Amino acid sequence: MSSNRETYRYDPGSLRDPSDLMQPERLAALKQTRLSFARLMMDKMTEEQWDISRSRGGYDENGVGRAVYAIETPSHRFSFGVFSHESQEGAHTGRIVAEDWDMWGFLCDGDPAPELMDIQYEELPKVREGRATSDILIWTRGNRSSVFDHVVDSLAADHQPDIERLARGGYLTRSSGYYGNGLNGTKEFKAMNNDHPLSGPYMAQMLTIWLLRIYGFDVAEEMAAERSANAATLDYDIKRYLGTGNSSGIGIIHYVINHPQLMHTWLRAREVALGRVKTISPTSDEIDQFQSLLTRATAWFREDESDTKEYFVAKDRIADELERIARKLPTHCSENTPSTSWAELCQWTEDNLTTGTQEVLHSLVLDVHPEVTDGLENTLTVTEKSDIVPGMTLEQLQSLLSERYRWALDIDMTEPGSQRYFWYRSIDSEEPRLGIRGEHDYEEYEFPIDIARQVQRLELDLQQHRPSETVGEFLLQHPDHRGIVERIQTVHALPYAEIRTNPLDAEFVPLSLISCLKAIWGIQKAHPKSKGWVRGTFFQGAPLPVDVRRGDDSYWLYPEKPERADHWRGR
Amino acid sequence: MHLSVREVLDLTERCFIAAGFDAGPARANAETLWWQEAYRGTGFTTLFDLLDELETFDRSRLSLDRCDEIAVIDSGSQPGIVSVNPAVDLCCSLASQNGLGVVYAPLRDEDSTLSSLGHQSFRAGERGYISLTLYADQTSSGTVVGVPDDPYPHIVEAELTSRSESYARLVDFVSSTHSGAGHSSLVRALCKGSTGDRLPAEKHVIARLLEGAVTPVEPEHEVTGLVTICVDPTHQRYADGCRGVVESAVEGTDRGFTRRFHPEDIRDRVETLLENGIEVEASVWRDVFDYSSGVLAPEFEGSYQGAGFDINE
């Protein structure tokens, strides 16, 4: 390991082995970091002091109306067009499949003309067939949270809402998804030049998530104001404390398995940052800073009452273990002992605490040393290029299987339950689904996300051919293997490309991979609703438009629940 | 209406999967038709025209008839779009081993997918191979040449009034020789007029191939087909000057090529398509969209019950 402060130097061999990191249980434990997209978006917005305000429109006492939010950056202007609505009771499900939503909106380049607003009002509710234009970056549809009405009622009665109720979910509005990058005719990610402020991965989605938060505050306040001349506005501290809700299901499994190059790129960047930070022996000031963050995080986990069910480490347990780290710290970093690096603390955590807490620690030490992520943001964009290598011999291909796909070959596909599920998409909004093999219809619609099974079938067929034959010759006779061969030949050298799991297995927990991607995106809270569906919160504690405008770059993660104030009770 | 590039690729891939293709070949075919869209503006309409018979295409019906000097694929009377990718994959693999690969696959008498066949030269070029695609059916003949370049291969093509000389010689060679005739027989067939024990240098062979690729002839037999030729410019046999011969042929304005796709021009075209999308008739999109929906399970009771049968809340 290199010496202290050489933050850019790390031993590539010290990065976590994929046999550890790429296990679903480990991936499920990952937490947001400085390299998560939501945080990168927020950093950019505050650093460049974006000016975000409503440029036209508003909402009535039922929250119905249209509005356009203008987003001014130093080089571009964007707009967020919103159609706010009052959905019929029971019509919104929080899923892609729904008959109605409380809002739908779009993020676009420039300023949308009234005609575009009219057209998009009609098109956005058509989930599969609706058409955006190439100026539109993102489509979203959302719903009000269960505390939304309470907030409106409270404000209309001239007092602040019950903070305990708000704290449970942590948001007023929740989206069921963000659609862009060419879907429904939206602008393609590749069409954005490098100088486009949203050219980084998922930046347009993250901005839309943040805007949905602002929309939620506005609509609640205006509904209250329309109902009562004495209505209060939502307190600044409460607004800061609330984020945007998110609901995610098993569609993410298709995504993470079908984009191995992206997964590798994003995971590797955070592992490199971790590798760098572990080489640092912190100063006493840095230890103090870490202690302060640890205290914030402990309180935040302690206050989170959401039920993690059996899928995640309980929030209370993480809080307990963070306190153990706090107690360990003085002995770890005693002034009487030689300076020790973060690596030792990470190792102690690994030896003694749960994976969830280990990953919180990783996130926190990265926050103490933001410089270790320098340059890594630029590595997050990758072109997913893929092709077969037809001249490779089958002997060479077999060797790749043995060396890089041993994990897949070692899965016993003859075990009962190992092929219980099949994955497919329904014509209802293309929602992904799981069926039970042999019991349910539609097995013929199965999607090929069974990497381990495909590898095993490939190996079986390879054994029937001469090792000197080439891939080109082999595929002529076995076209069914073209997809898996192309994948292996493209990503075999990327250690974090393949998730070492079998999604067909009866014991497979989709939530683990959903949680992983959400951490990469930057979700903070995650509340599993089932083993394939999670709700969560983005941007809790994040700057508001007024903070962004003045470039407030203070630390916003793990926000404290606001204390009740006298003025909350009304005038 | 406008479709994004991603939609064109995804819809095309889904159509092939809905027609029974495996995911890998379906994606490869989608890339081929996308290439046709980017280079000729006709890929999506070709897909639309194929919809009625797409279900009858069967990638697994392709078989390898011979694999010696010229590999021969039996495509079972299917159109070129079915054999275009297996042919170029096989050809590249032969080139990587021997320096030169030649693959023949028959086409239909009137093949509606001829415009997609040039994708072979693009794909081979992206892999680092120099390539010639020679094709002929009863109504059209042509040649496409690709040279590796950046950011895209340099592509030139010639539409001919009848079969090219190179095409005719290679097809004659296929039909007149038995398996194992040897590399020298192939070279002599390509370089008609070469005599003696000494074979012509490889770059001379390539030069003759290129010259013959834009020279129309009236052949004795009107055999339809697709001939793919790939050369590995890094192979010891072809490293000496072959690339230069091809480059000067594709860059020269008097070599008989009627259409040129410079890498920079294609980059600009792709950027424009990415920015503005692809314009298609709404009725064309509707039919393709409906066909592509064949990959999705029909509506049923479980559709409204959450993600799966035992992972609901």
mmCIF file of N, CA and C in Angstrom, chain A residues 106 218 225 264 275 339 392 449 466 472 485 489 541-542 547 571:
data_model
loop_
_atom_site.group_PDB
_atom_site.id
_atom_site.type_symbol
_atom_site.label_atom_id
_atom_site.label_comp_id
_atom_site.label_asym_id
_atom_site.label_seq_id
_atom_site.Cartn_x
_atom_site.Cartn_y
_atom_site.Cartn_z
ATOM 1 N N PHE A 106 -42.341 16.494 -18.005
ATOM 2 C CA PHE A 106 -41.212 16.206 -18.887
ATOM 3 C C PHE A 106 -40.124 17.257 -18.708
ATOM 4 N N ASP A 218 -44.468 23.015 -4.074
ATOM 5 C CA ASP A 218 -45.263 24.095 -4.670
ATOM 6 C C ASP A 218 -46.742 23.742 -4.702
ATOM 7 N N ALA A 225 -53.016 27.478 -0.006
ATOM 8 C CA ALA A 225 -53.288 28.913 -0.165
ATOM 9 C C ALA A 225 -54.636 29.155 -0.837
ATOM 10 N N HIS A 264 -19.874 -2.655 -14.529
ATOM 11 C CA HIS A 264 -18.447 -2.708 -14.222
ATOM 12 C C HIS A 264 -17.874 -1.296 -14.056
ATOM 13 N N GLY A 275 -10.308 2.140 -2.792
ATOM 14 C CA GLY A 275 -8.909 1.711 -2.752
ATOM 15 C C GLY A 275 -7.990 2.878 -2.410
ATOM 16 N N SER A 339 0.276 6.478 13.243
ATOM 17 C CA SER A 339 -0.914 6.737 12.442
ATOM 18 C C SER A 339 -1.335 5.490 11.671
ATOM 19 N N MET A 392 -11.488 -16.327 -32.685
ATOM 20 C CA MET A 392 -11.054 -16.993 -31.452
ATOM 21 C C MET A 392 -11.335 -18.491 -31.570
ATOM 22 N N ILE A 449 -32.081 -13.734 -19.394
ATOM 23 C CA ILE A 449 -31.205 -13.086 -18.410
ATOM 24 C C ILE A 449 -30.542 -14.135 -17.504
ATOM 25 N N ARG A 466 -14.261 -29.609 -32.084
ATOM 26 C CA ARG A 466 -12.803 -29.636 -31.972
ATOM 27 C C ARG A 466 -12.312 -28.315 -31.383
ATOM 28 N N GLY A 472 -16.460 -18.365 -35.199
ATOM 29 C CA GLY A 472 -17.256 -18.124 -36.403
ATOM 30 C C GLY A 472 -17.867 -19.403 -36.937
ATOM 31 N N VAL A 485 -21.941 -15.841 -26.265
ATOM 32 C CA VAL A 485 -20.541 -15.789 -26.712
ATOM 33 C C VAL A 485 -20.098 -14.335 -26.856
ATOM 34 N N GLN A 489 -17.051 -12.713 -24.736
ATOM 35 C CA GLN A 489 -15.883 -12.158 -25.424
ATOM 36 C C GLN A 489 -15.746 -10.656 -25.171
ATOM 37 N N GLY A 541 -32.623 16.092 2.456
ATOM 38 C CA GLY A 541 -31.621 17.004 3.005
ATOM 39 C C GLY A 541 -30.938 17.865 1.970
ATOM 40 N N ALA A 542 -31.221 17.601 0.707
ATOM 41 C CA ALA A 542 -30.485 18.300 -0.365
ATOM 42 C C ALA A 542 -30.909 19.762 -0.467
ATOM 43 N N ASP A 547 -30.943 27.594 -2.133
ATOM 44 C CA ASP A 547 -29.593 27.169 -1.729
ATOM 45 C C ASP A 547 -28.705 26.954 -2.954
ATOM 46 N N ARG A 571 -50.012 31.399 13.204
ATOM 47 C CA ARG A 571 -49.998 32.791 13.669
ATOM 48 C C ARG A 571 -51.068 33.030 14.709
#
